[in-house]
Amino acid sequence: MEQQPAAPELLAVLTTTDSADKAHELAHGAVEAGLAACAQVSAPMTSVYRWRNAVERAEEWQVVFKTTPACYEALEAHLTAAHDYDTPEIIAFPTVRAGAAYAAWVRAETTTP
């Protein structure tokens, strides 16, 4: 019987938005709600994407949230409700490895809904 891979201990969840203020609001709201232990807002970047049959280019800020798999659904719902994009990018990446103390901190600082 094939062995299933273990569930990731942590997730890095990212989204983007079109202003630094909105990025900081998304970050603060998720951390304050206990859905992420921390959120990092990156400097502006250029995104190129197809939207409504046209290739678009826009300046965006990326926010990366550190959370647990148990908190993902609630974090996704929170970001979807708080975001002003019609179709916000919300992508979760499993953490392959993490320092034990850091992983314990993330688990301690997040609240499973």
JSON list of C-alpha atoms in Angstrom, two decimals:
[
{"chain": "A", "resi": 1, "resn": "MET", "atom": "CA", "xyz": [0.00, 0.00, 0.00]},
{"chain": "A", "resi": 2, "resn": "GLU", "atom": "CA", "xyz": [1.34, 3.42, -0.96]},
{"chain": "A", "resi": 3, "resn": "GLN", "atom": "CA", "xyz": [2.13, 5.65, 1.99]},
{"chain": "A", "resi": 4, "resn": "GLN", "atom": "CA", "xyz": [0.49, 9.09, 1.96]},
{"chain": "A", "resi": 5, "resn": "PRO", "atom": "CA", "xyz": [2.74, 12.09, 2.59]},
{"chain": "A", "resi": 6, "resn": "ALA", "atom": "CA", "xyz": [2.38, 13.70, 5.98]},
{"chain": "A", "resi": 7, "resn": "ALA", "atom": "CA", "xyz": [0.31, 16.87, 6.17]},
{"chain": "A", "resi": 8, "resn": "PRO", "atom": "CA", "xyz": [2.48, 20.00, 6.30]},
{"chain": "A", "resi": 9, "resn": "GLU", "atom": "CA", "xyz": [3.08, 21.39, 9.74]},
{"chain": "A", "resi": 10, "resn": "LEU", "atom": "CA", "xyz": [2.81, 25.01, 8.55]},
{"chain": "A", "resi": 11, "resn": "LEU", "atom": "CA", "xyz": [1.60, 26.92, 5.52]},
{"chain": "A", "resi": 12, "resn": "ALA", "atom": "CA", "xyz": [2.83, 30.07, 3.84]},
{"chain": "A", "resi": 13, "resn": "VAL", "atom": "CA", "xyz": [-0.23, 31.72, 2.28]},
{"chain": "A", "resi": 14, "resn": "LEU", "atom": "CA", "xyz": [0.17, 34.60, -0.14]},
{"chain": "A", "resi": 15, "resn": "THR", "atom": "CA", "xyz": [-2.01, 37.23, -1.67]},
{"chain": "A", "resi": 16, "resn": "THR", "atom": "CA", "xyz": [-1.42, 40.46, -3.56]},
{"chain": "A", "resi": 17, "resn": "THR", "atom": "CA", "xyz": [-3.12, 43.84, -3.58]},
{"chain": "A", "resi": 18, "resn": "ASP", "atom": "CA", "xyz": [-2.69, 47.19, -5.32]},
{"chain": "A", "resi": 19, "resn": "SER", "atom": "CA", "xyz": [-1.50, 49.42, -2.46]},
{"chain": "A", "resi": 20, "resn": "ALA", "atom": "CA", "xyz": [0.77, 49.32, 0.57]},
{"chain": "A", "resi": 21, "resn": "ASP", "atom": "CA", "xyz": [-2.08, 50.49, 2.82]},
{"chain": "A", "resi": 22, "resn": "LYS", "atom": "CA", "xyz": [-4.36, 47.65, 1.67]},
{"chain": "A", "resi": 23, "resn": "ALA", "atom": "CA", "xyz": [-1.54, 45.12, 2.12]},
{"chain": "A", "resi": 24, "resn": "HIS", "atom": "CA", "xyz": [-0.92, 46.32, 5.66]},
{"chain": "A", "resi": 25, "resn": "GLU", "atom": "CA", "xyz": [-4.66, 46.18, 6.43]},
{"chain": "A", "resi": 26, "resn": "LEU", "atom": "CA", "xyz": [-4.89, 42.59, 5.18]},
{"chain": "A", "resi": 27, "resn": "ALA", "atom": "CA", "xyz": [-1.79, 41.64, 7.20]},
{"chain": "A", "resi": 28, "resn": "HIS", "atom": "CA", "xyz": [-2.98, 43.32, 10.39]},
{"chain": "A", "resi": 29, "resn": "GLY", "atom": "CA", "xyz": [-6.51, 41.94, 10.16]},
{"chain": "A", "resi": 30, "resn": "ALA", "atom": "CA", "xyz": [-5.39, 38.32, 9.75]},
{"chain": "A", "resi": 31, "resn": "VAL", "atom": "CA", "xyz": [-2.83, 38.49, 12.56]},
{"chain": "A", "resi": 32, "resn": "GLU", "atom": "CA", "xyz": [-5.24, 40.31, 14.88]},
{"chain": "A", "resi": 33, "resn": "ALA", "atom": "CA", "xyz": [-7.89, 37.64, 14.19]},
{"chain": "A", "resi": 34, "resn": "GLY", "atom": "CA", "xyz": [-5.40, 34.89, 15.11]},
{"chain": "A", "resi": 35, "resn": "LEU", "atom": "CA", "xyz": [-5.58, 33.37, 11.62]},
{"chain": "A", "resi": 36, "resn": "ALA", "atom": "CA", "xyz": [-1.87, 33.91, 11.02]},
{"chain": "A", "resi": 37, "resn": "ALA", "atom": "CA", "xyz": [1.04, 34.23, 13.43]},
{"chain": "A", "resi": 38, "resn": "CYS", "atom": "CA", "xyz": [2.68, 36.84, 11.22]},
{"chain": "A", "resi": 39, "resn": "ALA", "atom": "CA", "xyz": [2.39, 38.46, 7.82]},
{"chain": "A", "resi": 40, "resn": "GLN", "atom": "CA", "xyz": [5.13, 39.98, 5.72]},
{"chain": "A", "resi": 41, "resn": "VAL", "atom": "CA", "xyz": [4.42, 42.76, 3.24]},
{"chain": "A", "resi": 42, "resn": "SER", "atom": "CA", "xyz": [6.86, 43.01, 0.36]},
{"chain": "A", "resi": 43, "resn": "ALA", "atom": "CA", "xyz": [7.95, 46.06, -1.56]},
{"chain": "A", "resi": 44, "resn": "PRO", "atom": "CA", "xyz": [5.99, 46.84, -4.71]},
{"chain": "A", "resi": 45, "resn": "MET", "atom": "CA", "xyz": [6.45, 44.50, -7.64]},
{"chain": "A", "resi": 46, "resn": "THR", "atom": "CA", "xyz": [5.12, 44.39, -11.17]},
{"chain": "A", "resi": 47, "resn": "SER", "atom": "CA", "xyz": [2.53, 41.73, -11.99]},
{"chain": "A", "resi": 48, "resn": "VAL", "atom": "CA", "xyz": [1.63, 40.76, -15.56]},
{"chain": "A", "resi": 49, "resn": "TYR", "atom": "CA", "xyz": [-1.58, 38.78, -15.95]},
{"chain": "A", "resi": 50, "resn": "ARG", "atom": "CA", "xyz": [-4.47, 38.01, -18.28]},
{"chain": "A", "resi": 51, "resn": "TRP", "atom": "CA", "xyz": [-7.78, 39.54, -17.18]},
{"chain": "A", "resi": 52, "resn": "ARG", "atom": "CA", "xyz": [-10.96, 39.76, -19.23]},
{"chain": "A", "resi": 53, "resn": "ASN", "atom": "CA", "xyz": [-9.22, 38.83, -22.51]},
{"chain": "A", "resi": 54, "resn": "ALA", "atom": "CA", "xyz": [-6.43, 41.39, -22.15]},
{"chain": "A", "resi": 55, "resn": "VAL", "atom": "CA", "xyz": [-2.89, 41.22, -20.86]},
{"chain": "A", "resi": 56, "resn": "GLU", "atom": "CA", "xyz": [-2.59, 43.66, -17.98]},
{"chain": "A", "resi": 57, "resn": "ARG", "atom": "CA", "xyz": [0.33, 45.02, -15.98]},
{"chain": "A", "resi": 58, "resn": "ALA", "atom": "CA", "xyz": [0.01, 46.47, -12.49]},
{"chain": "A", "resi": 59, "resn": "GLU", "atom": "CA", "xyz": [2.06, 47.42, -9.45]},
{"chain": "A", "resi": 60, "resn": "GLU", "atom": "CA", "xyz": [1.17, 45.19, -6.51]},
{"chain": "A", "resi": 61, "resn": "TRP", "atom": "CA", "xyz": [2.25, 44.41, -2.95]},
{"chain": "A", "resi": 62, "resn": "GLN", "atom": "CA", "xyz": [2.56, 40.79, -1.87]},
{"chain": "A", "resi": 63, "resn": "VAL", "atom": "CA", "xyz": [1.55, 39.64, 1.61]},
{"chain": "A", "resi": 64, "resn": "VAL", "atom": "CA", "xyz": [2.79, 36.28, 2.94]},
{"chain": "A", "resi": 65, "resn": "PHE", "atom": "CA", "xyz": [1.00, 34.86, 5.97]},
{"chain": "A", "resi": 66, "resn": "LYS", "atom": "CA", "xyz": [2.46, 32.13, 8.23]},
{"chain": "A", "resi": 67, "resn": "THR", "atom": "CA", "xyz": [-0.27, 29.84, 9.54]},
{"chain": "A", "resi": 68, "resn": "THR", "atom": "CA", "xyz": [-1.32, 26.25, 10.18]},
{"chain": "A", "resi": 69, "resn": "PRO", "atom": "CA", "xyz": [-3.36, 23.96, 7.93]},
{"chain": "A", "resi": 70, "resn": "ALA", "atom": "CA", "xyz": [-6.15, 24.04, 10.53]},
{"chain": "A", "resi": 71, "resn": "CYS", "atom": "CA", "xyz": [-6.48, 27.82, 10.09]},
{"chain": "A", "resi": 72, "resn": "TYR", "atom": "CA", "xyz": [-6.34, 27.88, 6.28]},
{"chain": "A", "resi": 73, "resn": "GLU", "atom": "CA", "xyz": [-10.08, 27.79, 5.51]},
{"chain": "A", "resi": 74, "resn": "ALA", "atom": "CA", "xyz": [-10.81, 30.62, 7.93]},
{"chain": "A", "resi": 75, "resn": "LEU", "atom": "CA", "xyz": [-7.85, 32.65, 6.65]},
{"chain": "A", "resi": 76, "resn": "GLU", "atom": "CA", "xyz": [-9.01, 32.19, 3.05]},
{"chain": "A", "resi": 77, "resn": "ALA", "atom": "CA", "xyz": [-12.55, 33.28, 3.98]},
{"chain": "A", "resi": 78, "resn": "HIS", "atom": "CA", "xyz": [-11.18, 36.29, 5.87]},
{"chain": "A", "resi": 79, "resn": "LEU", "atom": "CA", "xyz": [-8.98, 37.38, 2.95]},
{"chain": "A", "resi": 80, "resn": "THR", "atom": "CA", "xyz": [-11.78, 36.86, 0.42]},
{"chain": "A", "resi": 81, "resn": "ALA", "atom": "CA", "xyz": [-14.15, 39.02, 2.49]},
{"chain": "A", "resi": 82, "resn": "ALA", "atom": "CA", "xyz": [-11.57, 41.74, 3.20]},
{"chain": "A", "resi": 83, "resn": "HIS", "atom": "CA", "xyz": [-10.09, 41.91, -0.29]},
{"chain": "A", "resi": 84, "resn": "ASP", "atom": "CA", "xyz": [-11.33, 44.35, -2.92]},
{"chain": "A", "resi": 85, "resn": "TYR", "atom": "CA", "xyz": [-10.24, 42.28, -5.96]},
{"chain": "A", "resi": 86, "resn": "ASP", "atom": "CA", "xyz": [-12.96, 40.35, -7.82]},
{"chain": "A", "resi": 87, "resn": "THR", "atom": "CA", "xyz": [-10.71, 37.28, -7.86]},
{"chain": "A", "resi": 88, "resn": "PRO", "atom": "CA", "xyz": [-7.97, 37.68, -5.26]},
{"chain": "A", "resi": 89, "resn": "GLU", "atom": "CA", "xyz": [-4.88, 35.53, -5.49]},
{"chain": "A", "resi": 90, "resn": "ILE", "atom": "CA", "xyz": [-4.85, 33.30, -2.41]},
{"chain": "A", "resi": 91, "resn": "ILE", "atom": "CA", "xyz": [-2.31, 30.50, -2.65]},
{"chain": "A", "resi": 92, "resn": "ALA", "atom": "CA", "xyz": [-1.02, 28.22, 0.11]},
{"chain": "A", "resi": 93, "resn": "PHE", "atom": "CA", "xyz": [2.40, 26.60, 0.04]},
{"chain": "A", "resi": 94, "resn": "PRO", "atom": "CA", "xyz": [3.24, 23.75, 2.41]},
{"chain": "A", "resi": 95, "resn": "THR", "atom": "CA", "xyz": [6.28, 24.21, 4.59]},
{"chain": "A", "resi": 96, "resn": "VAL", "atom": "CA", "xyz": [8.64, 21.31, 4.00]},
{"chain": "A", "resi": 97, "resn": "ARG", "atom": "CA", "xyz": [10.74, 22.04, 7.07]},
{"chain": "A", "resi": 98, "resn": "ALA", "atom": "CA", "xyz": [10.74, 24.64, 9.82]},
{"chain": "A", "resi": 99, "resn": "GLY", "atom": "CA", "xyz": [12.70, 25.27, 12.97]},
{"chain": "A", "resi": 100, "resn": "ALA", "atom": "CA", "xyz": [11.01, 23.58, 15.90]},
{"chain": "A", "resi": 101, "resn": "ALA", "atom": "CA", "xyz": [10.82, 26.76, 17.98]},
{"chain": "A", "resi": 102, "resn": "TYR", "atom": "CA", "xyz": [9.41, 28.78, 15.06]},
{"chain": "A", "resi": 103, "resn": "ALA", "atom": "CA", "xyz": [6.81, 26.12, 14.23]},
{"chain": "A", "resi": 104, "resn": "ALA", "atom": "CA", "xyz": [5.75, 25.99, 17.89]},
{"chain": "A", "resi": 105, "resn": "TRP", "atom": "CA", "xyz": [5.43, 29.78, 17.93]},
{"chain": "A", "resi": 106, "resn": "VAL", "atom": "CA", "xyz": [3.22, 29.78, 14.80]},
{"chain": "A", "resi": 107, "resn": "ARG", "atom": "CA", "xyz": [0.98, 27.09, 16.33]},
{"chain": "A", "resi": 108, "resn": "ALA", "atom": "CA", "xyz": [0.79, 29.01, 19.64]},
{"chain": "A", "resi": 109, "resn": "GLU", "atom": "CA", "xyz": [-0.10, 32.32, 17.95]},
{"chain": "A", "resi": 110, "resn": "THR", "atom": "CA", "xyz": [-2.85, 31.02, 15.66]},
{"chain": "A", "resi": 111, "resn": "THR", "atom": "CA", "xyz": [-6.39, 30.23, 16.72]},
{"chain": "A", "resi": 112, "resn": "THR", "atom": "CA", "xyz": [-8.23, 27.37, 15.08]},
{"chain": "A", "resi": 113, "resn": "PRO", "atom": "CA", "xyz": [-11.76, 28.60, 14.40]}
]
